[in-house]
Every structure is written in C-alpha cells, then in structure tokens.
Coordinates of C-alpha atoms (C1' of nucleotides) in Angstrom, one line a residue:
Chain A
M1124 CA 50.7 26.4 -14.0
A1125 CA 48.6 29.5 -14.2
V1126 CA 49.0 31.6 -17.3
T1127 CA 50.9 34.7 -16.8
G1128 CA 49.8 37.9 -18.4
P1129 CA 47.4 40.7 -17.4
V1130 CA 46.8 39.1 -14.1
S1131 CA 44.8 41.2 -11.7
R1132 CA 47.5 41.8 -9.2
R1133 CA 46.2 41.9 -5.7
E1134 CA 46.2 45.5 -4.7
R1135 CA 44.8 47.7 -2.0
P1136 CA 41.1 48.7 -2.8
A1137 CA 41.4 49.9 -6.3
K1138 CA 42.5 53.5 -6.4
P1139 CA 39.4 55.3 -7.6
A1140 CA 39.6 57.5 -10.6
L1141 CA 39.9 61.2 -9.6
S1142 CA 36.8 63.2 -10.3
Q1143 CA 34.8 65.9 -8.7
E1144 CA 32.4 63.2 -7.5
S1145 CA 35.1 61.0 -6.0
I1146 CA 36.6 64.0 -4.2
V1147 CA 33.2 64.9 -2.7
D1148 CA 32.8 61.2 -1.7
A1149 CA 36.1 61.2 0.1
A1150 CA 35.4 64.6 1.7
L1151 CA 32.0 63.3 2.9
A1152 CA 33.6 60.3 4.6
L1153 CA 35.9 62.5 6.5
M1154 CA 33.1 64.9 7.3
A1155 CA 30.9 62.1 8.7
A1156 CA 33.7 60.8 10.9
D1157 CA 35.2 64.0 12.2
G1158 CA 33.3 67.0 11.0
L1159 CA 34.0 69.7 8.5
D1160 CA 37.3 70.9 10.2
S1161 CA 38.8 67.5 9.3
V1162 CA 38.0 68.0 5.6
T1163 CA 41.3 69.5 4.6
M1164 CA 42.6 69.4 1.0
R1165 CA 45.6 67.4 2.2
R1166 CA 43.5 64.8 4.0
V1167 CA 41.1 64.4 1.1
A1168 CA 44.0 64.0 -1.2
Q1169 CA 45.5 61.4 1.1
A1170 CA 42.3 59.4 1.2
L1171 CA 42.4 59.4 -2.6
D1172 CA 46.0 58.3 -2.6
T1173 CA 47.3 61.4 -4.3
G1174 CA 48.7 64.8 -3.4
P1175 CA 46.7 68.0 -2.6
A1176 CA 47.7 69.7 -5.8
S1177 CA 45.8 67.1 -7.8
L1178 CA 42.4 68.2 -6.3
Y1179 CA 42.7 71.6 -7.9
V1180 CA 42.0 70.1 -11.3
Y1181 CA 38.4 69.4 -10.2
V1182 CA 37.8 72.0 -7.6
R1183 CA 38.7 75.6 -7.5
N1184 CA 39.5 75.7 -3.8
R1185 CA 38.4 74.4 -0.5
D1186 CA 35.4 76.8 -0.4
E1187 CA 34.0 75.3 -3.6
L1188 CA 34.5 71.8 -2.2
V1189 CA 32.5 72.8 0.9
V1190 CA 29.7 74.2 -1.3
L1191 CA 29.6 70.8 -3.1
I1192 CA 29.4 69.0 0.2
I1193 CA 26.6 71.1 1.4
D1194 CA 24.5 70.5 -1.7
R1195 CA 25.2 66.8 -1.6
L1196 CA 23.9 66.7 2.0
A1197 CA 20.9 68.8 1.1
G1198 CA 20.0 66.0 -1.2
E1199 CA 19.6 63.7 1.7
I1200 CA 16.6 65.5 3.1
R1201 CA 13.4 63.8 2.0
L1202 CA 11.0 66.3 0.4
P1203 CA 7.4 65.7 1.2
T1204 CA 5.0 65.1 -1.6
P1205 CA 1.2 65.7 -1.6
A1206 CA 0.9 62.0 -1.2
D1207 CA 2.2 62.3 2.3
G1208 CA -1.0 63.8 3.5
G1209 CA -1.3 66.3 6.3
D1210 CA -1.9 70.0 5.8
W1211 CA 0.8 72.4 4.8
R1212 CA 1.8 73.2 8.3
E1213 CA 2.3 69.6 9.4
R1214 CA 4.4 68.9 6.3
L1215 CA 6.4 72.0 6.7
I1216 CA 7.2 71.2 10.4
T1217 CA 8.3 67.7 9.4
L1218 CA 10.5 69.0 6.7
L1219 CA 12.1 71.6 9.0
T1220 CA 12.6 69.1 11.8
D1221 CA 14.3 66.8 9.3
A1222 CA 16.6 69.5 8.1
I1223 CA 17.6 70.5 11.7
S1224 CA 18.4 66.9 12.5
L1225 CA 20.6 66.6 9.4
L1226 CA 22.4 69.8 10.2
G1227 CA 23.0 68.4 13.7
R1228 CA 24.5 65.2 12.4
Y1229 CA 27.5 66.7 10.7
R1230 CA 29.8 68.9 12.8
G1231 CA 30.6 72.2 11.2
L1232 CA 27.9 71.9 8.5
A1233 CA 25.5 74.4 9.9
V1234 CA 28.1 77.0 10.6
A1235 CA 29.4 76.6 7.1
M1236 CA 26.0 77.3 5.7
F1237 CA 26.1 80.8 7.1
A1238 CA 29.0 81.5 4.9
T1239 CA 27.3 80.4 1.7
V1240 CA 24.1 81.1 -0.2
P1241 CA 23.2 77.6 -1.2
T1242 CA 22.3 77.6 -4.8
G1243 CA 23.1 74.0 -5.7
P1244 CA 20.3 72.0 -7.3
N1245 CA 19.4 70.1 -4.1
A1246 CA 19.3 73.3 -2.1
L1247 CA 17.1 75.0 -4.7
A1248 CA 14.8 72.0 -4.7
L1249 CA 14.5 72.4 -1.0
T1250 CA 13.7 76.1 -1.3
E1251 CA 11.1 75.4 -4.0
T1252 CA 9.4 72.8 -1.8
L1253 CA 9.4 75.2 1.2
L1254 CA 7.9 77.9 -0.9
G1255 CA 5.3 75.5 -2.2
L1256 CA 4.1 74.7 1.3
L1257 CA 4.1 78.4 2.3
A1258 CA 2.0 79.2 -0.8
E1259 CA -0.7 76.9 0.6
S1260 CA -0.8 78.9 3.8
G1261 CA -2.8 81.8 2.6
M1262 CA -0.2 84.4 3.9
S1263 CA 0.7 87.4 1.8
R1264 CA 3.3 87.0 -0.9
Q1265 CA 5.8 89.2 0.9
A1266 CA 5.3 87.1 4.0
Q1267 CA 6.0 83.9 2.1
A1268 CA 9.2 85.4 0.8
W1269 CA 10.5 86.7 4.1
A1270 CA 9.3 83.5 5.9
V1271 CA 11.4 81.2 3.7
D1272 CA 14.4 83.3 4.7
L1273 CA 13.6 83.4 8.3
L1274 CA 12.9 79.7 8.5
A1275 CA 16.2 78.9 6.7
L1276 CA 18.0 81.1 9.1
Y1277 CA 16.4 79.4 12.1
I1278 CA 17.1 75.8 11.0
T1279 CA 20.7 76.6 10.3
A1280 CA 21.0 78.3 13.7
A1281 CA 19.2 75.5 15.5
G1282 CA 21.5 73.0 13.7
T1283 CA 24.5 74.6 15.2
E1284 CA 23.1 74.0 18.7
R1285 CA 22.4 70.3 18.1
V1286 CA 25.9 69.5 17.0
I1287 CA 27.3 69.3 20.5
N1288 CA 25.3 66.1 21.0
A1289 CA 27.1 64.4 18.1
E1290 CA 30.5 64.9 19.7
R1291 CA 32.8 61.9 19.2
G1292 CA 36.5 62.4 19.1
P1293 CA 39.1 61.1 21.5
E1294 CA 37.5 62.2 24.7
P1295 CA 34.0 60.6 25.1
L1296 CA 31.2 63.1 24.4
R1297 CA 31.5 66.5 26.0
E1298 CA 27.7 66.8 26.1
H1299 CA 27.8 66.5 29.8
E1300 CA 30.4 69.2 30.2
V1301 CA 28.4 71.7 28.1
Y1302 CA 25.0 71.2 29.6
A1303 CA 26.2 70.7 33.1
G1304 CA 28.5 73.7 32.5
A1305 CA 25.7 76.0 31.5
A1306 CA 23.3 74.8 34.2
E1307 CA 26.1 75.1 36.8
T1308 CA 27.0 78.6 35.7
F1309 CA 23.4 79.7 36.1
A1310 CA 23.0 77.9 39.4
G1311 CA 26.1 79.3 40.9
L1312 CA 25.3 83.0 40.1
P1313 CA 24.8 85.5 42.9
P1314 CA 21.0 86.1 43.1
D1315 CA 21.4 89.7 44.2
R1316 CA 23.3 90.6 41.0
Y1317 CA 21.4 88.3 38.7
P1318 CA 17.9 88.1 40.2
H1319 CA 16.1 87.2 36.9
I1320 CA 18.6 84.5 35.9
S1321 CA 18.6 83.0 39.4
G1322 CA 14.9 83.3 39.7
L1323 CA 14.2 81.5 36.5
H1324 CA 15.7 78.3 37.8
P1325 CA 15.0 75.5 36.7
E1326 CA 13.0 76.7 33.7
L1327 CA 16.2 77.9 31.9
T1328 CA 17.6 74.5 31.5
L1329 CA 14.4 72.6 31.2
G1330 CA 13.2 70.7 28.1
E1331 CA 14.7 68.3 25.6
P1332 CA 16.2 69.8 22.5
E1333 CA 13.4 68.3 20.4
E1334 CA 10.7 69.8 22.6
R1335 CA 12.3 73.2 22.4
T1336 CA 12.6 73.0 18.7
Q1337 CA 9.0 72.1 18.2
W1338 CA 8.0 75.0 20.4
A1339 CA 10.3 77.3 18.4
L1340 CA 8.9 76.2 15.0
N1341 CA 5.4 76.8 16.3
V1342 CA 6.5 80.2 17.5
L1343 CA 7.8 81.1 14.1
L1344 CA 4.8 79.9 12.2
N1345 CA 2.3 81.5 14.6
G1346 CA 4.3 84.7 14.5
I1347 CA 4.5 84.7 10.7
L1348 CA 0.8 84.2 10.4
A1349 CA 0.1 87.0 12.9
T1350 CA 2.6 89.6 11.7
A1351 CA 1.9 92.1 8.9
T1352 CA 4.7 92.6 6.4
N1353 CA 4.4 96.4 6.5
Chain B
M1139 CA 75.4 120.2 25.4
A1140 CA 72.5 118.2 26.7
V1141 CA 73.0 116.2 29.8
T1142 CA 73.5 112.6 29.1
G1143 CA 71.9 110.0 31.3
P1144 CA 68.4 108.4 31.4
V1145 CA 67.3 110.4 28.4
S1146 CA 64.0 109.3 27.0
R1147 CA 65.4 107.9 23.8
R1148 CA 63.0 108.4 20.9
E1149 CA 61.3 105.0 20.4
R1150 CA 58.4 103.7 18.5
P1151 CA 55.2 104.0 20.6
A1152 CA 56.1 102.6 23.9
K1153 CA 55.9 98.8 23.9
P1154 CA 52.9 98.2 26.2
A1155 CA 53.3 95.8 29.1
L1156 CA 52.0 92.4 28.3
S1157 CA 48.8 91.5 30.1
Q1158 CA 45.5 89.8 29.3
E1159 CA 44.0 93.2 28.8
S1160 CA 46.7 94.4 26.4
I1161 CA 46.4 91.2 24.4
V1162 CA 42.6 91.6 24.1
D1163 CA 43.2 95.2 23.0
A1164 CA 45.5 94.2 20.3
A1165 CA 43.2 91.4 19.2
L1166 CA 40.3 93.8 19.0
A1167 CA 42.2 96.2 16.8
L1168 CA 42.9 93.4 14.4
M1169 CA 39.3 92.2 14.6
A1170 CA 37.9 95.7 13.9
A1171 CA 40.1 96.0 10.8
D1172 CA 40.0 92.6 9.3
G1173 CA 37.6 90.4 11.2
L1174 CA 38.1 87.4 13.5
D1175 CA 40.1 85.3 11.0
S1176 CA 42.8 87.9 11.1
V1177 CA 43.1 87.5 14.9
T1178 CA 45.9 84.9 14.9
M1179 CA 48.2 84.3 17.9
R1180 CA 51.1 85.2 15.7
R1181 CA 49.7 88.5 14.5
V1182 CA 48.5 89.6 17.9
A1183 CA 52.0 88.8 19.2
Q1184 CA 53.5 90.8 16.4
A1185 CA 51.3 93.8 17.2
L1186 CA 52.6 93.6 20.8
D1187 CA 56.2 93.3 19.6
T1188 CA 56.8 89.9 20.9
G1189 CA 56.6 86.2 19.9
P1190 CA 53.4 84.1 19.9
A1191 CA 54.7 81.9 22.7
S1192 CA 54.5 84.9 25.1
L1193 CA 50.8 85.1 24.8
Y1194 CA 50.3 81.7 26.4
V1195 CA 51.3 83.2 29.7
Y1196 CA 48.1 85.2 29.8
V1197 CA 45.7 83.1 27.7
R1198 CA 45.3 79.4 27.6
N1199 CA 44.8 79.2 23.8
R1200 CA 43.2 81.0 20.9
D1201 CA 39.7 79.8 21.9
E1202 CA 40.0 81.5 25.3
L1203 CA 41.2 84.7 23.6
V1204 CA 38.1 84.6 21.4
V1205 CA 35.9 84.2 24.4
L1206 CA 37.5 87.3 26.0
I1207 CA 37.0 89.3 22.8
I1208 CA 33.3 88.3 22.7
D1209 CA 32.7 89.4 26.3
R1210 CA 34.5 92.7 25.7
L1211 CA 32.3 93.4 22.7
A1212 CA 29.2 92.3 24.6
G1213 CA 30.0 95.2 27.0
E1214 CA 29.6 97.7 24.1
I1215 CA 25.9 97.1 23.9
R1216 CA 23.9 99.7 25.8
L1217 CA 21.5 98.1 28.3
P1218 CA 18.2 100.0 28.6
T1219 CA 17.2 101.2 32.0
P1220 CA 13.7 101.9 33.3
A1221 CA 14.5 105.6 32.7
D1222 CA 14.5 105.0 29.0
G1223 CA 10.8 104.8 29.0
G1224 CA 8.7 102.7 26.6
D1225 CA 7.1 99.4 27.4
W1226 CA 9.0 96.1 27.7
R1227 CA 8.4 95.3 24.1
E1228 CA 9.9 98.5 22.7
R1229 CA 12.9 98.4 24.9
L1230 CA 13.4 94.7 24.0
I1231 CA 13.3 95.4 20.3
T1232 CA 15.7 98.3 20.7
L1233 CA 18.2 96.1 22.6
L1234 CA 18.0 93.2 20.1
T1235 CA 18.4 95.6 17.2
D1236 CA 21.5 97.1 18.8
A1237 CA 22.9 93.6 19.3
I1238 CA 22.4 92.5 15.7
S1239 CA 24.0 95.7 14.5
L1240 CA 27.0 95.1 16.7
L1241 CA 27.3 91.5 15.6
G1242 CA 27.2 92.7 12.0
R1243 CA 30.0 95.2 12.6
Y1244 CA 32.7 92.6 13.3
R1245 CA 33.3 89.9 10.7
G1246 CA 33.4 86.5 12.2
L1247 CA 32.0 87.5 15.6
A1248 CA 28.5 86.1 15.2
V1249 CA 29.7 82.8 13.8
A1250 CA 32.1 82.5 16.7
M1251 CA 29.3 83.0 19.2
F1252 CA 27.7 79.7 18.0
A1253 CA 30.8 77.9 19.2
T1254 CA 30.7 79.3 22.7
V1255 CA 28.2 79.7 25.5
P1256 CA 28.8 83.2 26.6
T1257 CA 29.2 83.3 30.3
G1258 CA 31.4 86.3 30.7
P1259 CA 30.3 89.2 33.0
N1260 CA 29.1 91.4 30.1
A1261 CA 27.2 88.5 28.4
L1262 CA 25.5 87.6 31.7
A1263 CA 24.5 91.2 32.3
L1264 CA 22.9 91.1 28.8
T1265 CA 21.0 87.9 29.6
E1266 CA 19.9 89.3 32.9
T1267 CA 18.5 92.5 31.2
L1268 CA 16.8 90.4 28.5
L1269 CA 15.1 88.2 31.1
G1270 CA 14.1 91.3 33.1
L1271 CA 12.2 92.7 30.1
L1272 CA 10.6 89.3 29.3
A1273 CA 9.5 89.1 33.0
E1274 CA 7.4 92.2 32.4
S1275 CA 5.6 90.6 29.5
G1276 CA 3.2 88.5 31.5
M1277 CA 4.2 85.3 29.6
S1278 CA 4.7 82.0 31.4
R1279 CA 8.0 81.3 33.2
Q1280 CA 8.8 78.6 30.7
A1281 CA 8.1 80.8 27.8
Q1282 CA 10.5 83.5 29.3
A1283 CA 13.2 80.9 29.6
W1284 CA 12.8 79.5 26.1
A1285 CA 12.3 82.9 24.6
V1286 CA 15.6 84.2 25.8
D1287 CA 17.3 81.3 24.1
L1288 CA 15.4 81.7 20.9
L1289 CA 16.0 85.4 20.8
A1290 CA 19.7 84.9 21.4
L1291 CA 19.8 82.3 18.6
Y1292 CA 18.1 84.7 16.3
I1293 CA 20.2 87.8 16.9
T1294 CA 23.4 85.7 16.4
A1295 CA 22.0 84.2 13.2
A1296 CA 20.8 87.6 11.9
G1297 CA 24.2 89.0 12.8
T1298 CA 25.9 86.6 10.4
E1299 CA 23.8 87.8 7.6
R1300 CA 24.6 91.4 8.1
V1301 CA 28.3 91.0 8.0
I1302 CA 28.5 90.9 4.2
N1303 CA 27.8 94.6 4.2
A1304 CA 30.8 95.4 6.3
E1305 CA 33.2 93.8 3.8
R1306 CA 36.4 95.7 3.3
G1307 CA 39.5 93.8 2.3
P1308 CA 41.6 94.3 -0.8
E1309 CA 38.8 94.1 -3.3
P1310 CA 36.1 96.8 -2.8
L1311 CA 32.9 95.4 -1.1
R1312 CA 31.5 92.2 -2.4
E1313 CA 28.1 93.3 -1.3
H1314 CA 27.0 93.7 -4.9
E1315 CA 28.3 90.3 -5.9
V1316 CA 26.3 88.6 -3.1
Y1317 CA 23.0 90.4 -3.5
A1318 CA 23.1 90.6 -7.3
G1319 CA 24.3 87.0 -7.3
A1320 CA 21.3 85.8 -5.3
A1321 CA 18.8 87.9 -7.2
E1322 CA 20.3 86.8 -10.5
T1323 CA 20.3 83.1 -9.6
F1324 CA 16.6 83.3 -8.7
A1325 CA 15.8 85.4 -11.8
G1326 CA 17.6 83.0 -14.1
L1327 CA 15.9 79.9 -12.9
P1328 CA 13.7 77.8 -15.3
P1329 CA 10.1 78.6 -14.2
D1330 CA 8.8 75.1 -15.1
R1331 CA 11.2 73.4 -12.7
Y1332 CA 11.0 76.1 -10.0
P1333 CA 7.6 77.6 -10.3
H1334 CA 7.3 78.9 -6.8
I1335 CA 10.7 80.5 -6.7
S1336 CA 10.2 82.1 -10.1
G1337 CA 6.6 83.1 -9.2
L1338 CA 7.7 84.9 -6.0
H1339 CA 9.7 87.4 -7.9
P1340 CA 10.4 90.2 -6.9
E1341 CA 9.2 89.6 -3.3
L1342 CA 12.1 87.2 -2.6
T1343 CA 14.7 90.0 -2.8
L1344 CA 12.6 92.9 -1.7
G1345 CA 13.1 94.8 1.5
E1346 CA 16.1 96.4 3.3
P1347 CA 17.9 94.3 5.9
E1348 CA 16.6 96.6 8.7
E1349 CA 13.0 96.2 7.5
R1350 CA 13.3 92.5 7.4
T1351 CA 14.9 92.4 10.8
Q1352 CA 12.1 94.5 12.4
W1353 CA 9.5 92.1 10.8
A1354 CA 11.4 89.1 12.1
L1355 CA 11.6 90.5 15.6
N1356 CA 7.9 91.1 15.6
V1357 CA 7.3 87.6 14.3
L1358 CA 9.3 86.2 17.2
L1359 CA 7.6 88.3 19.9
N1360 CA 4.1 87.7 18.4
G1361 CA 4.8 84.0 18.1
I1362 CA 6.2 83.7 21.6
L1363 CA 3.1 85.4 23.1
A1364 CA 0.8 83.2 21.0
T1365 CA 2.4 79.8 21.6
A1366 CA 1.8 77.6 24.6
T1367 CA 4.9 76.0 26.1
N1368 CA 3.3 72.6 26.4
Chain C
dA672 C1' 57.5 84.1 37.4
dC673 C1' 57.8 85.8 33.1
dC674 C1' 59.5 85.6 28.6
dT675 C1' 61.2 83.7 24.2
dG676 C1' 63.7 81.3 20.0
dA677 C1' 63.2 77.5 17.8
dA678 C1' 60.9 73.6 16.6
dC679 C1' 56.8 70.5 15.6
dA680 C1' 52.9 69.3 13.2
dC681 C1' 49.9 71.0 10.6
dC682 C1' 47.3 74.2 6.9
dG683 C1' 45.7 76.1 1.5
dT684 C1' 47.5 77.1 -2.7
dT685 C1' 50.8 77.7 -6.7
dC686 C1' 53.9 76.4 -10.1
dA687 C1' 57.2 74.2 -12.9
dA688 C1' 58.0 69.9 -14.6
dG689 C1' 56.5 65.7 -16.0
dT690 C1' 53.2 62.2 -18.6
Chain D
dA330 C1' 44.7 67.6 -20.5
dC331 C1' 45.8 65.6 -16.4
dC332 C1' 48.7 64.9 -12.6
dT333 C1' 52.3 65.8 -9.1
dG334 C1' 56.7 66.9 -6.1
dA335 C1' 58.3 70.6 -4.1
dA336 C1' 57.9 74.9 -2.4
dC337 C1' 55.7 79.2 -0.4
dA338 C1' 53.5 81.5 3.1
dC339 C1' 51.1 80.9 6.6
dC340 C1' 48.8 78.5 11.1
dG341 C1' 48.4 77.0 16.8
dT342 C1' 51.0 75.2 20.3
dT343 C1' 55.0 73.3 23.0
dC344 C1' 59.2 73.3 25.3
dA345 C1' 63.8 73.9 26.7
dA346 C1' 66.5 77.6 27.8
dG347 C1' 67.1 82.1 29.4
dT348 C1' 66.2 86.2 32.7

DNA sequence: ACCTGAACACCGTTCAAGT
DNA sequence: ACCTGAACACCGTTCAAGT
C-alpha cells in the first residue's frame, strides 16, 4: 500500500516554533479576545503548547511582553501622508480619532500605556508623524513639544473611557450598567445638597462618545493655539 | 505584691476592632508606603492581625475596598469657598492643581480612578464644587457638563505622570532612569528617519512638570471657552 | 452575626536538570 | 543554546466550621 517513511502524521495545528514574534502573536490573540488581564505568562505559554518558563528565553518578563504588544498595536494605526489631503488640523484630528478608537478596542491597553514610555519603532513613527503635523501649524516650538505630550496624554485617557463599550465576557455587555448607573446616580441626588449636579441635568449625560471626543479634540487644539508657552 | 486580676497585660498596640473604617485605615497606610499594588487583601488582613477571609464581612471584594480608598483620599482635597477670593478661573486652577498633586502622591491611585466612576460622597462634593466654579464662567450649559468630564479626565491622566517622582521602593528613585531614558532615546535617534523628533531638541524634554501642568490647564480652559458645543 | 483555618484556583519568576 | 518540570512565593475568594 502506501509507502511508509517520513509520513506527515496528522497532528493538531503544527506547533509553531517559539520566538519573540510567535509569543507576541499568541499574546495578541488573548488580548483581542479577553483584554490585557488575560495575557498571563501561563496562558500565553499554554497557547503555544509549552510551559511558562520557556517564554523567558525570548522575553525578560511580562512587562517587556506588554511593551512589545503595545508597539505591535501602535503599528496598526494608519499614518496620514501628504497625499491624503486636508490641512494639518484635519489630518491630525483623523489620526487622533483613529488612535482613540484603537485604544478602545483592546481592554487594558490604554491603562497599560500610562505605565510605559512607548519607544518602540511604531510608537516613534507615530510621534514623528504627530510632530510633523504640529510643525505645519505655525505654533511655537515649545508649544509643539508640549502639545505632542498633551495630545498623547489625552488619547490614552480617552481610550480608557471607551473601553467599557467593548465589554464581552460571560455576562453580556455591562455598558448599560455603567451608563445607566452614572445617569441614575446623578438623577437620584438630593438637589439641596448638590444643586449644580442636579441642575445640570440632562446635559451631564448628553452626547455620544464620538461627539464628546470631537469636541475635546477641538478644545485641545484651540487651546494650544491660544495659549502662550510662557 | 501587685494585685492580680484584670491587669492590663502588656500587649502589642491594641488590636483594633474590625470595621470598614479600620480596614480602609490599614489599607491607606499600606497605600501611602508602597502604593496601591501593595494593598492586597492578605496584607491588609495581616496589618489588622487577622486572616483575609475576615475582611469579606465588611467589604464585598478588593474592588470595593479600592473605591472606599479613593473616596477617602478625595476627601483630602481642600475645596475652595467664596471666602478664598479670586475669580472662578483662579480658584478652579488651584483646585485642579491640588487634585493632580494628590493623585501623584499615591502610586496606583490615578490609574485606579480610570476603572471606577467615583460616586462616593467626597467625590461628589468635588464634582459639585467643580460645576459651581464652571457655572460662574458664563459658558454654555453643555460646555459646563462636558468640561467637568474633560477636566476630570485630564487631572487623572496628569496624576499618572506625576507618580514616577514619588518612587521609593528598594532601589532609590527611578526618576533619573525614566527622564534620562526618554531624553536619551530622543537624543540618540537617527535624524534622517526622525527629523521632527530630532529637530525639536531640546524643547521636547524642557520644562518642569508644574510648569507643563499650568500650561495644560490654561490650554484646557482657553480651549473650552473658545469651542462651541455643537 | 461575626470570625477564621484551610482550601481552591490562579499568578510571575527562578532554577536545576535535561537535550 | 534552548527548553522545561517543579518549585517558590505570592494573589483573591469561598466555604464549612466554629464562637
């Protein structure tokens, strides 16, 4: 019958060779499904069909793995080119909006970015692009420098707020809980003790996240253009 | 000799009665010394001379304990009264600066605030005060509502950046590492690939944190006043 | 009702031993 | 050099059993 020999035995999907890249791949799959908290050394190892100790050959520790994940995801943001048209401000707002949306797509990503100064190649390319757009604005050099920091701070912070929407998990989205919870708390407050909070109903809970973000980005750019750096 | 009986035997500092308050007290002591990560149920229990299971009588879980800690710390911020003088803008900036400085004093606090919508009494009092000041500004009602959110987002984010300074731990402050690290990374970058980053030296790393914060707060307020809410 | 010892189901990281 | 089983030192939370 069939010749015996180095037959390709049917196996589970071929165990991928261990490498820094394959480790980040596996981590990213966990991240996409269940957020950064689910990216444990043990679970990443399990996904790669090995033990946790094996990962330490390619990665110093979990923090370094997180840094690698962040830079990989930073690479997913499309950087605008001059060919895209639009003035610096339009292109900048598009870029920042994209970044916030990415940060909101992975639970735990935005929070993790506060703990790290992103210096990976993709993060640097992003900073470079950001600074290029700001350089076109005509603002002072010091304003450009501080602006890039402030904008990075804002998109990271805004990203943490968006994440609630992406909730999956066992129980079906908590989005309702959170929003209703906040609105409800404000609504149920005694007006004599909290006159301003009560009085600002319904404005406090009005507006879609996207609308509020666009407003905030315009606030930042208008403010930066209007504020002296000394 | 001495009368025997209900003598006060020399003991270690009297074991305090367990209560939600004593638990938060113990947690806060750990927090002040080593940051939020060091506030584990097991260590809090140990500080109170009991086992971790005992805490669950007074606190649903660790998350609830963190919420209680946050509100307790929110109570430490001095709220300005009309007697303080100054217009709304001055008083607002003072309040926000104080909040950022508090958030920077406890490692992990600011990051934790992103995970929770603070609805404790002290946090609400802070929001009420903030809205009161914004109400004096003459901006639209919608702008007031969105502004309080944006300002809260900013102070929390700014708080996370400050924390590095408060580093203690075994190894003596990493402050140098971080700052030098960032400056060094930027300085060592190939100018042909990163012309804007390289070209913006030394502005990128210029300015004390306080100076940058004051600029950012003015950016936010100027921007808010200059940006329509629709 | 309040408290707790012991257990359960996890973590990150190290290290000696294998190939 | 690369890989790994087993261990170490931790976690949060639960639960049956005590008072």
